[in-house]
Coordinates of C-alpha atoms and ligand atoms in Angstrom, one line a residue:
M69 CA 25.3 77.2 -19.0
D70 CA 26.9 74.7 -16.6
K71 CA 23.9 75.1 -14.2
L72 CA 21.5 74.4 -17.0
K73 CA 23.4 71.2 -17.9
Y74 CA 23.4 70.2 -14.3
F75 CA 19.7 70.8 -14.1
F76 CA 18.9 68.6 -17.1
A77 CA 21.1 65.8 -15.9
I78 CA 19.3 65.8 -12.5
F79 CA 16.0 66.0 -14.3
F80 CA 16.7 63.1 -16.6
L81 CA 18.0 61.0 -13.7
F82 CA 14.8 61.7 -11.8
V83 CA 12.5 60.9 -14.7
S84 CA 14.3 57.6 -15.4
L85 CA 14.2 56.7 -11.7
V86 CA 10.5 57.4 -11.5
S87 CA 9.8 55.5 -14.6
T88 CA 11.9 52.6 -13.5
V89 CA 10.1 52.4 -10.2
A90 CA 6.7 53.0 -11.8
L91 CA 7.0 50.6 -14.7
G92 CA 9.6 48.3 -13.3
R93 CA 12.0 48.8 -16.3
P94 CA 14.2 51.7 -17.5
L95 CA 13.0 54.1 -20.2
P96 CA 13.3 52.4 -23.6
R97 CA 16.5 53.6 -25.2
K98 CA 16.7 53.8 -29.0
S99 CA 19.1 51.0 -30.1
V100 CA 22.0 52.3 -32.1
P101 CA 22.0 50.9 -35.7
L102 CA 25.0 48.9 -36.9
S103 CA 27.0 50.4 -39.7
A104 CA 27.4 48.8 -43.1
D105 CA 29.1 49.9 -46.3
L106 CA 26.3 48.8 -48.6
L107 CA 22.7 47.6 -48.1
I108 CA 20.8 45.8 -50.8
V109 CA 17.1 46.1 -49.9
G110 CA 14.0 44.4 -51.4
G111 CA 13.9 41.7 -54.0
T112 CA 14.0 38.0 -53.8
V113 CA 17.2 36.8 -52.2
V114 CA 18.2 33.4 -53.5
T115 CA 20.8 32.5 -50.8
M116 CA 22.0 29.0 -52.0
G117 CA 23.0 28.3 -48.4
E118 CA 22.5 24.7 -47.3
D119 CA 18.9 25.2 -46.4
R120 CA 18.3 26.8 -49.8
R121 CA 16.5 29.7 -48.2
V122 CA 14.8 32.1 -50.6
I123 CA 13.8 35.4 -48.9
D124 CA 11.0 37.5 -50.4
N125 CA 11.4 41.2 -49.8
G126 CA 14.8 40.4 -48.3
A127 CA 18.0 42.4 -47.7
V128 CA 21.7 42.0 -47.5
A129 CA 24.2 44.1 -45.5
I130 CA 27.8 44.3 -46.7
K131 CA 30.8 45.6 -44.7
G132 CA 34.5 45.4 -45.4
G133 CA 34.0 43.3 -48.5
K134 CA 31.9 40.7 -46.6
I135 CA 28.3 39.8 -46.1
V136 CA 27.5 40.7 -42.5
A137 CA 23.7 40.0 -42.5
V138 CA 21.0 38.4 -44.6
G139 CA 17.3 38.4 -43.8
K140 CA 13.9 40.1 -44.2
R141 CA 14.1 43.7 -45.3
V142 CA 12.2 44.9 -42.3
E143 CA 14.7 43.3 -39.9
I144 CA 17.9 44.3 -41.7
A145 CA 16.6 47.9 -42.3
K146 CA 16.0 48.2 -38.6
Q147 CA 19.4 46.9 -37.6
Y148 CA 21.7 48.5 -40.2
R149 CA 22.5 51.9 -41.6
A150 CA 24.8 52.2 -44.7
K151 CA 26.5 54.9 -46.7
E152 CA 25.0 53.4 -49.9
T153 CA 21.8 51.5 -50.5
I154 CA 20.7 49.7 -53.6
N155 CA 17.0 49.0 -54.0
A156 CA 16.4 45.6 -55.6
T157 CA 12.6 45.6 -55.3
G158 CA 11.2 43.3 -58.0
K159 CA 14.5 41.8 -58.8
A160 CA 16.5 38.6 -57.8
V161 CA 19.5 38.9 -55.6
I162 CA 21.7 35.9 -56.2
P163 CA 25.2 34.7 -55.4
G164 CA 27.7 35.8 -58.1
L165 CA 28.1 33.2 -60.8
I166 CA 31.2 31.1 -60.9
N167 CA 32.8 30.1 -64.2
T168 CA 35.0 27.1 -63.4
H169 CA 36.8 26.9 -66.8
T170 CA 38.0 29.5 -69.2
H171 CA 40.9 30.6 -71.4
V172 CA 39.9 34.2 -71.2
P173 CA 42.1 35.9 -73.8
M174 CA 40.8 33.5 -76.4
S175 CA 37.7 35.8 -76.6
L176 CA 39.7 37.5 -79.4
F177 CA 39.4 34.2 -81.3
R178 CA 35.6 34.1 -80.9
G179 CA 34.2 32.6 -84.1
I180 CA 37.5 32.3 -85.9
A181 CA 36.6 28.7 -87.0
D182 CA 33.6 26.7 -86.1
D183 CA 31.9 23.4 -87.0
L184 CA 35.2 21.4 -87.2
D185 CA 36.5 18.4 -85.4
L186 CA 38.8 19.1 -82.4
Q187 CA 42.1 18.1 -84.2
E188 CA 41.3 20.1 -87.3
W189 CA 40.1 23.1 -85.3
L190 CA 43.2 23.1 -83.1
T191 CA 45.9 22.4 -85.7
K192 CA 44.6 24.4 -88.6
Y193 CA 43.2 27.4 -86.8
I194 CA 43.8 27.8 -83.0
F195 CA 47.5 26.8 -82.8
P196 CA 48.6 28.9 -85.8
A197 CA 46.5 31.8 -84.7
E198 CA 48.0 31.6 -81.2
A199 CA 51.6 31.2 -82.5
K200 CA 51.3 34.3 -84.7
N201 CA 49.3 36.6 -82.4
V202 CA 49.6 35.8 -78.7
D203 CA 51.8 38.2 -76.8
E204 CA 51.2 40.2 -73.6
P205 CA 49.2 43.1 -75.2
F206 CA 47.0 40.5 -77.0
V207 CA 46.4 38.7 -73.7
R208 CA 45.6 42.0 -71.9
A209 CA 43.1 43.1 -74.6
G210 CA 41.4 39.6 -74.7
T211 CA 41.2 39.5 -71.0
R212 CA 39.5 42.9 -70.7
L213 CA 37.0 41.8 -73.4
G214 CA 36.3 38.5 -71.5
L215 CA 36.1 40.3 -68.1
A216 CA 33.6 42.8 -69.5
E217 CA 31.5 40.1 -70.9
M218 CA 31.6 38.0 -67.8
I219 CA 30.8 40.9 -65.4
R220 CA 27.9 41.9 -67.7
G221 CA 26.6 38.4 -67.4
G222 CA 26.8 38.2 -63.6
T223 CA 30.0 36.2 -63.3
T224 CA 32.0 37.2 -60.2
T225 CA 34.7 34.5 -60.1
Y226 CA 36.4 32.6 -62.9
C227 CA 39.0 29.9 -63.2
D228 CA 41.4 30.4 -66.0
M229 CA 44.4 28.8 -67.7
Y230 CA 46.4 30.5 -70.4
Y231 CA 49.7 32.2 -71.2
F232 CA 51.0 35.5 -69.7
E233 CA 48.8 34.7 -66.8
D234 CA 50.5 37.4 -64.7
A235 CA 49.1 40.0 -67.1
I236 CA 45.7 38.3 -66.8
A237 CA 45.9 38.6 -63.0
D238 CA 46.8 42.3 -63.3
E239 CA 43.8 43.0 -65.6
T240 CA 41.5 40.9 -63.4
K241 CA 42.5 42.8 -60.3
K242 CA 42.1 46.2 -62.1
A243 CA 38.6 45.2 -63.1
G244 CA 37.8 44.2 -59.5
M245 CA 37.0 40.6 -60.6
R246 CA 37.9 37.4 -58.6
G247 CA 40.0 34.8 -60.4
V248 CA 41.6 31.4 -59.8
L249 CA 44.4 31.9 -62.4
G250 CA 46.9 29.4 -63.6
E251 CA 49.8 29.8 -66.1
T252 CA 49.4 26.9 -68.6
I253 CA 52.5 24.8 -68.5
I254 CA 53.0 22.2 -71.3
D255 CA 55.7 20.1 -72.9
F256 CA 56.2 22.3 -76.0
P257 CA 57.2 25.9 -76.5
V258 CA 54.4 28.5 -76.0
P259 CA 54.2 32.2 -76.5
D260 CA 55.7 33.2 -73.2
N261 CA 57.8 30.2 -72.0
K262 CA 59.9 28.2 -74.4
T263 CA 60.6 25.2 -72.1
W264 CA 58.9 23.3 -69.3
E265 CA 61.5 24.5 -66.8
A266 CA 60.9 28.1 -67.8
G267 CA 57.1 27.6 -67.4
L268 CA 57.5 26.0 -64.0
A269 CA 59.8 28.8 -62.8
Y270 CA 57.3 31.5 -64.1
T271 CA 54.5 29.7 -62.2
E272 CA 56.5 29.8 -59.0
R273 CA 57.2 33.5 -59.3
F274 CA 53.6 34.2 -60.3
I275 CA 52.2 32.3 -57.3
K276 CA 54.6 34.0 -54.8
K277 CA 53.6 37.4 -56.3
W278 CA 49.9 37.0 -56.1
R279 CA 49.2 34.5 -53.3
N280 CA 48.1 37.1 -50.7
D281 CA 45.9 39.1 -53.0
P282 CA 42.3 39.5 -51.9
L283 CA 40.9 38.8 -55.5
I284 CA 43.5 36.6 -57.2
V285 CA 44.2 32.9 -56.3
P286 CA 47.2 32.0 -58.3
A287 CA 47.4 28.3 -59.4
V288 CA 49.6 25.7 -61.1
A289 CA 48.0 24.7 -64.4
P290 CA 49.7 21.7 -66.3
H291 CA 47.7 21.5 -69.5
A292 CA 46.5 17.9 -69.7
P293 CA 47.8 14.3 -69.3
Y294 CA 48.4 14.0 -73.1
T295 CA 50.5 17.1 -73.4
V296 CA 52.5 16.9 -70.1
S297 CA 54.8 13.9 -69.3
Q298 CA 54.5 11.8 -66.2
D299 CA 57.6 13.4 -64.5
H300 CA 56.4 16.9 -65.3
L301 CA 52.9 16.2 -64.0
L302 CA 54.4 15.2 -60.7
Q303 CA 56.6 18.3 -60.7
A304 CA 53.5 20.4 -61.1
R305 CA 51.8 18.6 -58.3
D306 CA 54.9 19.1 -56.0
L307 CA 54.8 22.8 -56.7
S308 CA 51.1 22.9 -55.9
N309 CA 51.8 21.1 -52.6
R310 CA 54.7 23.2 -51.7
L311 CA 53.0 26.6 -52.3
K312 CA 49.5 25.3 -51.3
A313 CA 48.2 26.5 -54.7
P314 CA 45.3 25.0 -56.6
L315 CA 46.2 22.4 -59.3
V316 CA 44.2 23.2 -62.5
F317 CA 44.1 20.6 -65.2
H318 CA 42.2 19.4 -68.3
L319 CA 41.2 15.7 -67.8
A320 CA 39.4 13.0 -69.7
E321 CA 38.2 15.3 -72.4
A322 CA 38.1 13.1 -75.5
N323 CA 38.3 9.6 -77.0
T324 CA 41.5 10.5 -78.6
E325 CA 43.0 11.4 -75.2
T326 CA 41.9 8.0 -73.8
E327 CA 43.4 6.1 -76.7
F328 CA 46.7 8.0 -76.5
I329 CA 47.1 7.5 -72.7
Q330 CA 46.1 3.8 -73.0
Q331 CA 48.8 3.3 -75.6
K332 CA 51.5 5.3 -73.7
Y333 CA 50.8 3.9 -70.2
Q334 CA 50.1 0.2 -70.4
G335 CA 46.4 0.3 -71.2
M336 CA 45.5 2.7 -68.4
R337 CA 42.8 5.3 -68.9
P338 CA 43.5 9.0 -68.2
I339 CA 41.9 9.2 -64.7
E340 CA 43.3 5.8 -63.7
F341 CA 46.7 6.9 -64.9
V342 CA 46.9 10.2 -63.1
E343 CA 45.6 8.6 -59.9
K344 CA 48.1 5.8 -60.1
I345 CA 51.0 8.1 -60.3
G346 CA 49.7 10.1 -57.3
F347 CA 49.0 13.3 -59.2
F348 CA 45.8 14.3 -57.4
N349 CA 45.9 16.4 -54.3
D350 CA 43.0 18.0 -52.4
R351 CA 43.4 21.2 -54.3
T352 CA 42.9 19.7 -57.8
I353 CA 40.4 21.4 -60.2
T354 CA 39.8 19.5 -63.4
A355 CA 37.9 20.5 -66.5
H356 CA 35.6 18.3 -68.7
V357 CA 35.8 14.8 -67.2
I358 CA 33.8 13.2 -70.0
Q359 CA 35.7 9.9 -70.4
A360 CA 34.9 8.6 -66.9
N361 CA 33.2 5.5 -65.7
E362 CA 31.8 5.0 -62.2
A363 CA 35.0 3.5 -60.7
E364 CA 36.9 6.5 -62.1
L365 CA 34.4 8.9 -60.5
D366 CA 35.0 7.1 -57.2
L367 CA 38.7 7.8 -57.6
L368 CA 38.0 11.6 -58.1
K369 CA 35.6 11.6 -55.2
K370 CA 38.2 9.8 -53.0
H371 CA 40.7 12.6 -53.7
D372 CA 38.1 15.4 -53.4
V373 CA 38.8 16.5 -56.9
G374 CA 36.8 19.5 -58.3
V375 CA 35.2 19.2 -61.8
G376 CA 34.3 22.0 -64.2
H377 CA 31.6 20.7 -66.5
C378 CA 31.5 22.6 -69.8
P379 CA 28.4 21.4 -71.7
Q380 CA 28.3 23.9 -74.6
S381 CA 32.0 23.5 -75.5
N382 CA 31.8 19.7 -75.2
M383 CA 28.7 19.7 -77.5
K384 CA 30.2 22.1 -80.0
L385 CA 33.3 19.9 -80.4
A386 CA 31.2 16.7 -80.2
A387 CA 33.5 15.6 -77.4
G388 CA 30.9 13.7 -75.5
V389 CA 28.7 14.0 -72.4
A390 CA 30.2 14.1 -68.9
P391 CA 28.4 11.8 -66.4
V392 CA 27.3 14.8 -64.3
P393 CA 24.1 13.3 -62.8
M394 CA 26.2 10.4 -61.4
M395 CA 28.8 12.9 -60.1
L396 CA 26.1 14.8 -58.3
K397 CA 24.6 11.6 -56.9
K398 CA 28.1 10.8 -55.4
G399 CA 28.2 14.3 -53.8
M400 CA 31.2 15.3 -55.9
R401 CA 32.4 18.9 -56.3
V402 CA 30.9 19.9 -59.7
G403 CA 30.5 23.3 -61.2
L404 CA 29.9 24.8 -64.6
G405 CA 32.3 26.4 -67.1
T406 CA 32.2 28.0 -70.5
D407 CA 35.7 27.0 -71.7
G408 CA 37.3 29.5 -74.0
A409 CA 35.1 31.7 -76.2
A410 CA 36.7 30.2 -79.3
S411 CA 34.8 26.9 -78.6
N412 CA 31.5 28.1 -77.2
N413 CA 31.3 31.1 -78.4
D414 CA 30.4 33.2 -75.4
L415 CA 31.2 33.3 -71.7
S416 CA 27.5 33.3 -70.5
M417 CA 26.9 31.1 -67.5
W418 CA 23.2 31.5 -68.1
E419 CA 23.5 29.5 -71.3
E420 CA 25.6 26.9 -69.5
M421 CA 23.0 26.4 -66.8
D422 CA 20.2 26.1 -69.3
T423 CA 22.3 23.7 -71.6
A424 CA 23.4 21.5 -68.7
A425 CA 19.9 21.0 -67.4
K426 CA 18.7 20.1 -70.9
L427 CA 21.7 18.1 -72.1
H428 CA 21.5 15.6 -69.3
K429 CA 17.7 15.1 -69.7
L430 CA 18.3 14.3 -73.4
N431 CA 21.3 12.1 -72.8
S432 CA 19.6 10.0 -70.1
G433 CA 16.1 10.1 -71.5
D434 CA 15.0 11.3 -68.1
P435 CA 13.6 14.8 -67.7
K436 CA 14.4 14.5 -63.9
A437 CA 18.1 13.9 -64.5
L438 CA 19.2 17.4 -63.7
S439 CA 16.7 20.0 -62.2
A440 CA 16.7 23.8 -62.6
E441 CA 17.7 24.1 -59.0
Q442 CA 20.6 21.7 -59.4
A443 CA 21.8 23.6 -62.5
F444 CA 21.6 26.9 -60.6
A445 CA 23.5 25.3 -57.7
M446 CA 26.2 24.2 -60.1
A447 CA 26.7 27.8 -61.3
T448 CA 27.0 29.1 -57.7
I449 CA 27.8 27.0 -54.7
G450 CA 28.7 24.0 -56.8
G451 CA 31.3 26.2 -58.7
A452 CA 32.7 27.3 -55.3
N453 CA 32.9 23.6 -54.3
A454 CA 34.7 22.7 -57.6
L455 CA 37.3 25.5 -56.9
H456 CA 37.6 24.4 -53.2
M457 CA 36.3 27.9 -52.2
E458 CA 33.0 27.0 -50.7
K459 CA 33.9 28.4 -47.3
T460 CA 34.3 31.9 -48.8
I461 CA 32.1 32.2 -51.9
G462 CA 29.1 30.6 -53.7
S463 CA 26.2 31.6 -51.5
I464 CA 24.7 34.7 -49.8
E465 CA 25.4 33.9 -46.1
A466 CA 26.8 36.1 -43.3
G467 CA 30.6 35.7 -43.1
K468 CA 31.0 35.0 -46.8
L469 CA 32.7 37.4 -49.3
A470 CA 30.3 39.9 -50.8
D471 CA 30.0 38.6 -54.4
I472 CA 26.4 39.4 -55.3
V473 CA 24.4 39.9 -58.5
I474 CA 21.1 41.7 -58.9
V475 CA 19.0 40.4 -61.8
D476 CA 15.9 41.9 -63.4
L477 CA 12.9 39.6 -63.4
D478 CA 10.5 41.6 -65.6
S479 CA 11.9 41.4 -69.1
L480 CA 9.5 39.9 -71.7
N481 CA 11.4 36.6 -71.8
Q482 CA 10.9 36.4 -68.0
T483 CA 7.2 37.2 -67.8
P484 CA 5.3 35.8 -65.9
L485 CA 7.2 34.3 -63.0
Y486 CA 6.1 31.1 -61.2
N487 CA 9.2 29.5 -59.8
I488 CA 12.5 31.4 -59.2
Y489 CA 14.9 28.5 -60.1
S490 CA 13.1 27.6 -63.3
H491 CA 13.0 31.3 -64.1
L492 CA 16.7 31.8 -63.5
V493 CA 17.8 28.7 -65.4
Y494 CA 15.4 28.4 -68.3
A495 CA 14.2 32.0 -69.0
T496 CA 16.9 34.5 -67.8
K497 CA 19.6 35.7 -70.1
A498 CA 22.9 37.5 -69.5
N499 CA 21.3 40.8 -70.6
D500 CA 18.9 40.6 -67.6
V501 CA 21.8 41.1 -65.2
R502 CA 21.6 44.6 -63.8
T503 CA 24.1 45.2 -61.0
V504 CA 27.2 43.2 -60.0
I505 CA 29.1 43.4 -56.7
I506 CA 32.5 41.7 -56.2
N507 CA 34.3 41.6 -52.8
G508 CA 31.8 44.3 -51.7
R509 CA 32.7 46.7 -54.5
V510 CA 30.0 47.6 -57.1
V511 CA 31.6 46.8 -60.5
M512 CA 28.4 47.2 -62.6
L513 CA 25.6 49.5 -61.6
N514 CA 22.3 49.5 -63.5
R515 CA 24.0 47.9 -66.5
R516 CA 26.9 50.4 -66.5
L517 CA 30.4 48.9 -66.2
L518 CA 32.3 50.9 -63.6
T519 CA 35.8 49.4 -63.9
L520 CA 36.1 48.7 -67.6
N521 CA 35.8 50.9 -70.7
E522 CA 33.4 49.1 -73.0
S523 CA 34.0 51.1 -76.1
A524 CA 37.8 51.0 -75.8
I525 CA 37.5 47.2 -75.3
K526 CA 35.5 46.7 -78.5
R527 CA 37.7 49.0 -80.5
D528 CA 40.8 47.0 -79.4
A529 CA 39.1 43.7 -80.1
N530 CA 38.1 44.8 -83.6
A531 CA 41.7 46.0 -84.3
Y532 CA 42.9 42.5 -83.3
R533 CA 40.4 40.9 -85.6
T534 CA 42.0 42.6 -88.6
K535 CA 45.5 41.7 -87.4
I536 CA 44.5 38.0 -86.8
I537 CA 42.9 37.6 -90.3
K538 CA 46.0 39.0 -91.9
S539 CA 48.3 36.7 -89.9
L540 CA 46.4 33.6 -91.0
S541 CA 46.4 34.5 -94.7
K542 CA 50.2 34.7 -94.8
Ligands
ZN44 ZN1 39.9 24.3 -71.7

């Protein structure tokens, strides 16, 4: 046996020597393929990288929760072998959508009261319904409902502010979803914390518990300038600075807010006021920013503040139109958000893209005011910018976290296809999302949720409906 091995070794050496001499180079050796956990092959890869590369018949290799290679299918297939392969031929492969503003448990209040002005809606319906129903089990059930809806619609990261946010983080992690999550702190008693101090202490514990988690980014979330005093706003900012946590905040949402702040703080408008007191840091993420003139946008830009634009919620409550085209012109960090499902009434980022593109055309009288490509960017890399996470998410590029969505392109509402951005923004619906990958893990495959039990979620939500109706009739 040993002799035989020896013979073959000598023979191989001889052959390679001869071939080297004869051909001037060693025998070609088969290159060893690199290993990946998951390959997505085929389909149109819409990268949303800076060069906006769109790759027909592309491929993406994923390893250890990260994207390791993106390119043409022929190249990637040659270089990589993976345990699992998903064929995306005929589909779009896009960065996971980023919802920059939600109150996810409010999904259980979807449609509880519509077509009212903000004050009546809040004081007659939302506040009483919250006071009578919101506890930890409610928050968990509502979060699971919202997560299932978001994953089904291709959202892979969301930025939330509500109560019992620790339970929201727990449900989010279990579902394999990525979240920037902030406990809402406010100057009046809420379901979990009865004082400002208790809310602030809860937030500190919450952040320390979750800050090293691969999916959860815990945040400080003072509610708004009209519901949190000047001192408390600064305390929230200090906590954000000390723990290096994002600072999530509603800002400049309504006329009534502007009037209130002007009366309370010597005529200053909301953005002017919070800037003057030194509230902004470079981790600030705001929602709405409707009541903003050009000088105020410059202040937001100066402090690198992120903005979550929520067109459908703003339209439904007739709150006004945020100056988004101007924000984009200034190169600000702007993403899209749905807001809570009680004021929308869904968590579909597809509808937000479509609405944003159309709202700003109508509002400006200029059909070029916001293009399909710009709207799609706001739902992906722009959302990552708004959350200050553009280095890790928002595009399909090597080195980024593997948050990827595969979308059908052949449903009736999508046929025929001419331009991929127009198609994604104006024709595609949440139902067209087929497969969702978050942090390299497949959480929905061929429309089947793998981390959430859809029938149990619906059963729980319907049980809460009965309970909520009863609580409001008392
Ligand atoms: Zn909100």
